[in-house]
Amino acid sequence: MSRRYDCADAEQRAAGLADAASTLRMSQLVVLPTDTVYGIGCDAFVQSAVNALLAAKGRGRDMPVPVLVGTVRAATALVENLGPYGQDLIDAFWPGPLTLICRANRSLAWDLGDTKGTVALRMPLHAVALELLKDIGPMAVSSANRSGQEPATTIEEAEKQLGEAVEVYLDDGERADRVPSTIVDLTSAVPRLLRRGVISEEKLRAVAGYIATDGPSQAPAADPEPETKPESKPENKPESAAKADPERD
């Protein structure tokens, strides 16, 4: 039977975080709050857990799962490089609602889906999420909803959609809204805006100087958030580009 903890209560929060960490180490699923919506997560390096996450949401490998991290150091260990603008964007907007698509470190033994060699990374601005991430390490996280349904902004919505597929639910009240994180692709020569979100294009340009908003992208854009459509792409986009995941945080 699933277990639910009220993170507004200090004792329940401590017990919930301990239970969540233990659950993740047993390759099971947890629902956790973020600074946007609730996410369903697992250990990013356990294939059976990632498969269980996809099954709980009713989705396939063509929309790969993104990764949340608790530190910048953890993020940089997961990628080949951040390109010329990645560190500046991280310094300006992390922790916060900015998801960065990077070339994944090829030495890593993980399988998040059909990523085409990329990974979507974000550090959420939420104390409960960060505490869990710093304890357990990088987590594969997607929005806490069945594919095609609205993302959960309350723990009750998450429980209704995901039920007993999740072992632990960490309740931190209602999330403010369903506005997703902004997604920027760093796999090209210049940063490319894949999805508009909380962080505006103007703020991105103030940091990076230039943000492309059209043209082909080699990266899938996945997010643990609302199933909103990503930025439109031209019809001649390369076949090597994986299908965008409109849920990535």
mmCIF file of C-alpha atoms in Angstrom:
data_model
loop_
_atom_site.group_PDB
_atom_site.id
_atom_site.type_symbol
_atom_site.label_atom_id
_atom_site.label_comp_id
_atom_site.label_asym_id
_atom_site.label_seq_id
_atom_site.Cartn_x
_atom_site.Cartn_y
_atom_site.Cartn_z
ATOM 1 C CA MET A 1 0.000 0.000 0.000
ATOM 2 C CA SER A 2 1.267 3.470 -0.901
ATOM 3 C CA ARG A 3 2.472 5.747 1.884
ATOM 4 C CA ARG A 4 1.798 9.483 2.046
ATOM 5 C CA TYR A 5 3.650 12.104 4.090
ATOM 6 C CA ASP A 6 2.727 15.722 4.840
ATOM 7 C CA CYS A 7 5.927 17.708 4.375
ATOM 8 C CA ALA A 8 4.412 20.713 6.164
ATOM 9 C CA ASP A 9 4.876 18.714 9.379
ATOM 10 C CA ALA A 10 8.546 18.505 10.414
ATOM 11 C CA GLU A 11 8.333 14.949 11.728
ATOM 12 C CA GLN A 12 6.406 13.663 8.713
ATOM 13 C CA ARG A 13 8.783 15.453 6.362
ATOM 14 C CA ALA A 14 11.811 13.783 7.934
ATOM 15 C CA ALA A 15 10.102 10.392 7.920
ATOM 16 C CA GLY A 16 8.895 10.876 4.357
ATOM 17 C CA LEU A 17 12.308 11.831 3.023
ATOM 18 C CA ALA A 18 13.890 8.829 4.730
ATOM 19 C CA ASP A 19 11.203 6.501 3.354
ATOM 20 C CA ALA A 20 11.486 8.043 -0.114
ATOM 21 C CA ALA A 21 15.267 7.579 -0.170
ATOM 22 C CA SER A 22 14.927 3.960 0.944
ATOM 23 C CA THR A 23 12.200 3.371 -1.640
ATOM 24 C CA LEU A 24 14.322 4.816 -4.442
ATOM 25 C CA ARG A 25 17.249 2.619 -3.440
ATOM 26 C CA MET A 26 14.910 -0.363 -3.794
ATOM 27 C CA SER A 27 14.239 0.698 -7.413
ATOM 28 C CA GLN A 28 10.684 1.819 -6.687
ATOM 29 C CA LEU A 29 8.776 5.006 -7.505
ATOM 30 C CA VAL A 30 8.198 8.201 -5.526
ATOM 31 C CA VAL A 31 6.048 11.276 -6.164
ATOM 32 C CA LEU A 32 7.773 14.470 -5.051
ATOM 33 C CA PRO A 33 7.005 18.194 -5.183
ATOM 34 C CA THR A 34 9.023 20.544 -7.377
ATOM 35 C CA ASP A 35 8.914 24.286 -7.983
ATOM 36 C CA THR A 36 6.553 23.721 -10.917
ATOM 37 C CA VAL A 37 4.313 20.626 -10.604
ATOM 38 C CA TYR A 38 4.500 17.265 -8.834
ATOM 39 C CA GLY A 39 6.876 14.751 -10.385
ATOM 40 C CA ILE A 40 7.082 10.962 -10.422
ATOM 41 C CA GLY A 41 10.674 9.859 -10.002
ATOM 42 C CA CYS A 42 13.119 6.994 -9.649
ATOM 43 C CA ASP A 43 16.852 6.323 -9.539
ATOM 44 C CA ALA A 44 18.093 7.462 -12.948
ATOM 45 C CA PHE A 45 20.595 4.604 -13.148
ATOM 46 C CA VAL A 46 18.212 1.684 -12.521
ATOM 47 C CA GLN A 47 16.692 0.474 -15.781
ATOM 48 C CA SER A 48 13.875 -1.504 -14.158
ATOM 49 C CA ALA A 49 12.840 1.605 -12.231
ATOM 50 C CA VAL A 50 12.826 3.776 -15.366
ATOM 51 C CA ASN A 51 10.732 1.130 -17.118
ATOM 52 C CA ALA A 52 8.315 1.124 -14.174
ATOM 53 C CA LEU A 53 8.050 4.912 -14.360
ATOM 54 C CA LEU A 54 7.201 4.772 -18.065
ATOM 55 C CA ALA A 55 4.644 2.031 -17.412
ATOM 56 C CA ALA A 56 3.026 3.993 -14.565
ATOM 57 C CA LYS A 57 2.552 6.946 -16.907
ATOM 58 C CA GLY A 58 1.471 4.800 -19.853
ATOM 59 C CA ARG A 59 4.098 6.138 -22.221
ATOM 60 C CA GLY A 60 6.854 4.775 -24.423
ATOM 61 C CA ARG A 61 10.588 5.149 -24.860
ATOM 62 C CA ASP A 62 10.095 7.653 -27.675
ATOM 63 C CA MET A 63 9.598 10.366 -25.034
ATOM 64 C CA PRO A 64 12.683 9.957 -22.806
ATOM 65 C CA VAL A 65 12.679 10.797 -19.137
ATOM 66 C CA PRO A 66 14.594 13.877 -17.955
ATOM 67 C CA VAL A 67 16.879 14.064 -14.945
ATOM 68 C CA LEU A 68 16.712 16.271 -11.859
ATOM 69 C CA VAL A 69 19.896 16.976 -9.905
ATOM 70 C CA GLY A 70 20.629 18.403 -6.484
ATOM 71 C CA THR A 71 23.926 20.119 -7.344
ATOM 72 C CA VAL A 72 25.635 21.659 -10.355
ATOM 73 C CA ARG A 73 28.515 19.237 -9.839
ATOM 74 C CA ALA A 74 26.129 16.314 -10.276
ATOM 75 C CA ALA A 75 24.853 17.843 -13.509
ATOM 76 C CA THR A 76 28.282 18.414 -15.033
ATOM 77 C CA ALA A 77 29.236 14.797 -14.325
ATOM 78 C CA LEU A 78 26.346 13.653 -16.510
ATOM 79 C CA VAL A 79 27.248 15.603 -19.662
ATOM 80 C CA GLU A 80 30.064 15.763 -22.197
ATOM 81 C CA ASN A 81 30.122 19.549 -21.937
ATOM 82 C CA LEU A 82 27.852 22.530 -21.381
ATOM 83 C CA GLY A 83 28.921 24.383 -24.492
ATOM 84 C CA PRO A 84 29.899 28.066 -24.424
ATOM 85 C CA TYR A 85 26.661 29.258 -22.786
ATOM 86 C CA GLY A 86 25.563 26.478 -20.452
ATOM 87 C CA GLN A 87 27.485 27.562 -17.361
ATOM 88 C CA ASP A 88 26.237 31.148 -17.664
ATOM 89 C CA LEU A 89 22.635 29.932 -17.919
ATOM 90 C CA ILE A 90 23.128 27.648 -14.915
ATOM 91 C CA ASP A 91 24.662 30.467 -12.880
ATOM 92 C CA ALA A 92 21.723 32.731 -13.723
ATOM 93 C CA PHE A 93 18.759 30.369 -13.416
ATOM 94 C CA TRP A 94 19.622 27.299 -11.308
ATOM 95 C CA PRO A 95 18.114 26.177 -9.099
ATOM 96 C CA GLY A 96 14.960 27.126 -10.959
ATOM 97 C CA PRO A 97 12.612 26.427 -13.880
ATOM 98 C CA LEU A 98 15.186 26.042 -16.653
ATOM 99 C CA THR A 99 15.742 22.663 -18.322
ATOM 100 C CA LEU A 100 18.942 22.269 -20.349
ATOM 101 C CA ILE A 101 19.342 19.672 -23.097
ATOM 102 C CA CYS A 102 22.983 18.548 -23.274
ATOM 103 C CA ARG A 103 25.066 15.809 -24.841
ATOM 104 C CA ALA A 104 25.112 12.986 -22.292
ATOM 105 C CA ASN A 105 28.356 11.588 -20.912
ATOM 106 C CA ARG A 106 28.881 8.526 -23.108
ATOM 107 C CA SER A 107 30.486 6.539 -20.304
ATOM 108 C CA LEU A 108 27.295 6.476 -18.214
ATOM 109 C CA ALA A 109 25.463 3.168 -17.857
ATOM 110 C CA TRP A 110 21.853 4.295 -18.031
ATOM 111 C CA ASP A 111 18.877 4.181 -20.381
ATOM 112 C CA LEU A 112 16.290 6.934 -20.086
ATOM 113 C CA GLY A 113 14.617 6.159 -23.405
ATOM 114 C CA ASP A 114 15.378 7.163 -26.983
ATOM 115 C CA THR A 115 17.482 10.190 -26.079
ATOM 116 C CA LYS A 116 19.697 10.231 -29.195
ATOM 117 C CA GLY A 117 22.671 10.704 -26.899
ATOM 118 C CA THR A 118 21.266 13.693 -25.019
ATOM 119 C CA VAL A 119 19.958 14.309 -21.518
ATOM 120 C CA ALA A 120 17.591 16.955 -20.156
ATOM 121 C CA LEU A 121 18.798 18.363 -16.838
ATOM 122 C CA ARG A 122 17.297 20.652 -14.238
ATOM 123 C CA MET A 123 17.901 21.634 -10.623
ATOM 124 C CA PRO A 124 14.521 22.448 -9.048
ATOM 125 C CA LEU A 125 14.089 25.353 -6.660
ATOM 126 C CA HIS A 126 12.306 23.329 -3.984
ATOM 127 C CA ALA A 127 13.717 22.396 -0.581
ATOM 128 C CA VAL A 128 12.097 18.944 -0.336
ATOM 129 C CA ALA A 129 13.157 17.955 -3.844
ATOM 130 C CA LEU A 130 16.708 19.237 -3.350
ATOM 131 C CA GLU A 131 17.122 17.429 -0.031
ATOM 132 C CA LEU A 132 16.062 14.146 -1.611
ATOM 133 C CA LEU A 133 18.238 14.680 -4.693
ATOM 134 C CA LYS A 134 21.316 15.478 -2.612
ATOM 135 C CA ASP A 135 20.751 12.260 -0.678
ATOM 136 C CA ILE A 136 19.892 9.860 -3.488
ATOM 137 C CA GLY A 137 21.688 11.453 -6.458
ATOM 138 C CA PRO A 138 20.304 12.147 -9.950
ATOM 139 C CA MET A 139 16.703 11.089 -10.446
ATOM 140 C CA ALA A 140 14.734 10.373 -13.593
ATOM 141 C CA VAL A 141 11.598 12.484 -13.106
ATOM 142 C CA SER A 142 8.511 13.132 -15.206
ATOM 143 C CA SER A 143 5.256 14.891 -14.389
ATOM 144 C CA ALA A 144 3.053 13.005 -11.937
ATOM 145 C CA ASN A 145 0.253 12.136 -14.329
ATOM 146 C CA ARG A 146 -0.867 9.543 -16.817
ATOM 147 C CA SER A 147 0.278 10.407 -20.323
ATOM 148 C CA GLY A 148 -2.237 12.688 -21.994
ATOM 149 C CA GLN A 149 -3.734 13.904 -18.706
ATOM 150 C CA GLU A 150 -3.161 17.151 -16.833
ATOM 151 C CA PRO A 151 -0.050 17.167 -14.613
ATOM 152 C CA ALA A 152 -0.757 16.997 -10.904
ATOM 153 C CA THR A 153 -0.587 20.237 -8.942
ATOM 154 C CA THR A 154 -1.837 18.525 -5.757
ATOM 155 C CA ILE A 155 -0.884 15.224 -4.185
ATOM 156 C CA GLU A 156 -4.521 14.115 -4.462
ATOM 157 C CA GLU A 157 -4.402 14.543 -8.242
ATOM 158 C CA ALA A 158 -1.187 12.523 -8.387
ATOM 159 C CA GLU A 159 -2.646 9.721 -6.260
ATOM 160 C CA LYS A 160 -5.806 9.603 -8.358
ATOM 161 C CA GLN A 161 -3.831 9.140 -11.578
ATOM 162 C CA LEU A 162 -0.939 6.961 -10.412
ATOM 163 C CA GLY A 163 -2.372 5.055 -7.454
ATOM 164 C CA GLU A 164 -0.490 2.025 -6.177
ATOM 165 C CA ALA A 165 2.139 2.238 -8.940
ATOM 166 C CA VAL A 166 3.914 4.682 -6.607
ATOM 167 C CA GLU A 167 5.189 3.619 -3.182
ATOM 168 C CA VAL A 168 5.702 7.013 -1.522
ATOM 169 C CA TYR A 169 3.880 10.324 -1.988
ATOM 170 C CA LEU A 170 5.506 13.466 -0.559
ATOM 171 C CA ASP A 171 2.816 16.117 -0.080
ATOM 172 C CA ASP A 172 3.904 19.755 0.038
ATOM 173 C CA GLY A 173 0.608 21.413 -0.767
ATOM 174 C CA GLU A 174 -0.784 22.731 -4.011
ATOM 175 C CA ARG A 175 1.669 23.845 -6.665
ATOM 176 C CA ALA A 176 1.018 27.405 -7.831
ATOM 177 C CA ASP A 177 0.223 26.748 -11.490
ATOM 178 C CA ARG A 178 0.946 24.534 -14.468
ATOM 179 C CA VAL A 179 3.394 26.852 -16.240
ATOM 180 C CA PRO A 180 6.277 24.577 -17.299
ATOM 181 C CA SER A 181 9.991 25.102 -17.140
ATOM 182 C CA THR A 182 11.687 26.744 -20.093
ATOM 183 C CA ILE A 183 13.652 24.272 -22.232
ATOM 184 C CA VAL A 184 16.899 25.278 -23.953
ATOM 185 C CA ASP A 185 18.913 22.972 -26.230
ATOM 186 C CA LEU A 186 22.679 23.317 -25.761
ATOM 187 C CA THR A 187 23.666 20.625 -28.263
ATOM 188 C CA SER A 188 24.102 23.088 -31.154
ATOM 189 C CA ALA A 189 26.546 25.932 -31.726
ATOM 190 C CA VAL A 190 24.107 28.418 -30.190
ATOM 191 C CA PRO A 191 21.426 27.871 -27.530
ATOM 192 C CA ARG A 192 18.037 26.998 -28.998
ATOM 193 C CA LEU A 193 14.715 27.644 -27.287
ATOM 194 C CA LEU A 194 12.664 24.445 -27.479
ATOM 195 C CA ARG A 195 9.811 25.481 -25.209
ATOM 196 C CA ARG A 196 8.748 28.766 -23.671
ATOM 197 C CA GLY A 197 8.010 28.582 -19.977
ATOM 198 C CA VAL A 198 8.555 30.383 -16.696
ATOM 199 C CA ILE A 199 11.840 31.992 -17.780
ATOM 200 C CA SER A 200 11.218 34.382 -20.651
ATOM 201 C CA GLU A 201 13.130 34.545 -23.905
ATOM 202 C CA GLU A 202 14.194 38.072 -22.973
ATOM 203 C CA LYS A 203 15.818 36.879 -19.748
ATOM 204 C CA LEU A 204 17.627 34.121 -21.624
ATOM 205 C CA ARG A 205 18.957 36.601 -24.176
ATOM 206 C CA ALA A 206 20.163 38.892 -21.401
ATOM 207 C CA VAL A 207 22.453 36.072 -20.249
ATOM 208 C CA ALA A 208 23.409 34.253 -23.456
ATOM 209 C CA GLY A 209 23.235 37.166 -25.875
ATOM 210 C CA TYR A 210 21.516 35.109 -28.559
ATOM 211 C CA ILE A 211 18.871 32.387 -28.438
ATOM 212 C CA ALA A 212 17.748 30.645 -31.618
ATOM 213 C CA THR A 213 14.021 29.979 -31.837
ATOM 214 C CA ASP A 214 13.688 28.051 -35.090
ATOM 215 C CA GLY A 215 15.539 25.557 -37.258
ATOM 216 C CA PRO A 216 16.420 21.890 -36.694
ATOM 217 C CA SER A 217 17.398 20.459 -33.338
ATOM 218 C CA GLN A 218 19.137 17.163 -32.643
ATOM 219 C CA ALA A 219 17.738 16.927 -29.132
ATOM 220 C CA PRO A 220 14.532 15.531 -27.702
ATOM 221 C CA ALA A 221 12.809 18.001 -25.412
ATOM 222 C CA ALA A 222 11.380 16.147 -22.461
ATOM 223 C CA ASP A 223 10.050 17.523 -19.230
ATOM 224 C CA PRO A 224 8.327 16.371 -16.050
ATOM 225 C CA GLU A 225 5.610 18.932 -16.582
ATOM 226 C CA PRO A 226 2.483 19.772 -18.583
ATOM 227 C CA GLU A 227 2.053 18.041 -21.917
ATOM 228 C CA THR A 228 2.264 21.326 -23.773
ATOM 229 C CA LYS A 229 3.555 21.368 -27.307
ATOM 230 C CA PRO A 230 7.248 22.230 -27.801
ATOM 231 C CA GLU A 231 8.396 25.002 -30.072
ATOM 232 C CA SER A 232 7.457 24.247 -33.680
ATOM 233 C CA LYS A 233 10.124 22.801 -35.949
ATOM 234 C CA PRO A 234 10.437 22.982 -39.748
ATOM 235 C CA GLU A 235 9.194 20.060 -41.813
ATOM 236 C CA ASN A 236 12.718 19.159 -42.945
ATOM 237 C CA LYS A 237 14.028 18.450 -39.459
ATOM 238 C CA PRO A 238 16.526 15.572 -39.411
ATOM 239 C CA GLU A 239 15.227 12.046 -38.834
ATOM 240 C CA SER A 240 17.837 11.572 -36.111
ATOM 241 C CA ALA A 241 16.004 13.963 -33.808
ATOM 242 C CA ALA A 242 14.008 12.077 -31.194
ATOM 243 C CA LYS A 243 10.361 12.912 -30.621
ATOM 244 C CA ALA A 244 9.931 15.806 -28.217
ATOM 245 C CA ASP A 245 8.689 14.946 -24.769
ATOM 246 C CA PRO A 246 6.358 17.797 -23.819
ATOM 247 C CA GLU A 247 6.524 16.897 -20.153
ATOM 248 C CA ARG A 248 10.106 17.547 -19.184
ATOM 249 C CA ASP A 249 10.657 19.738 -16.214
#
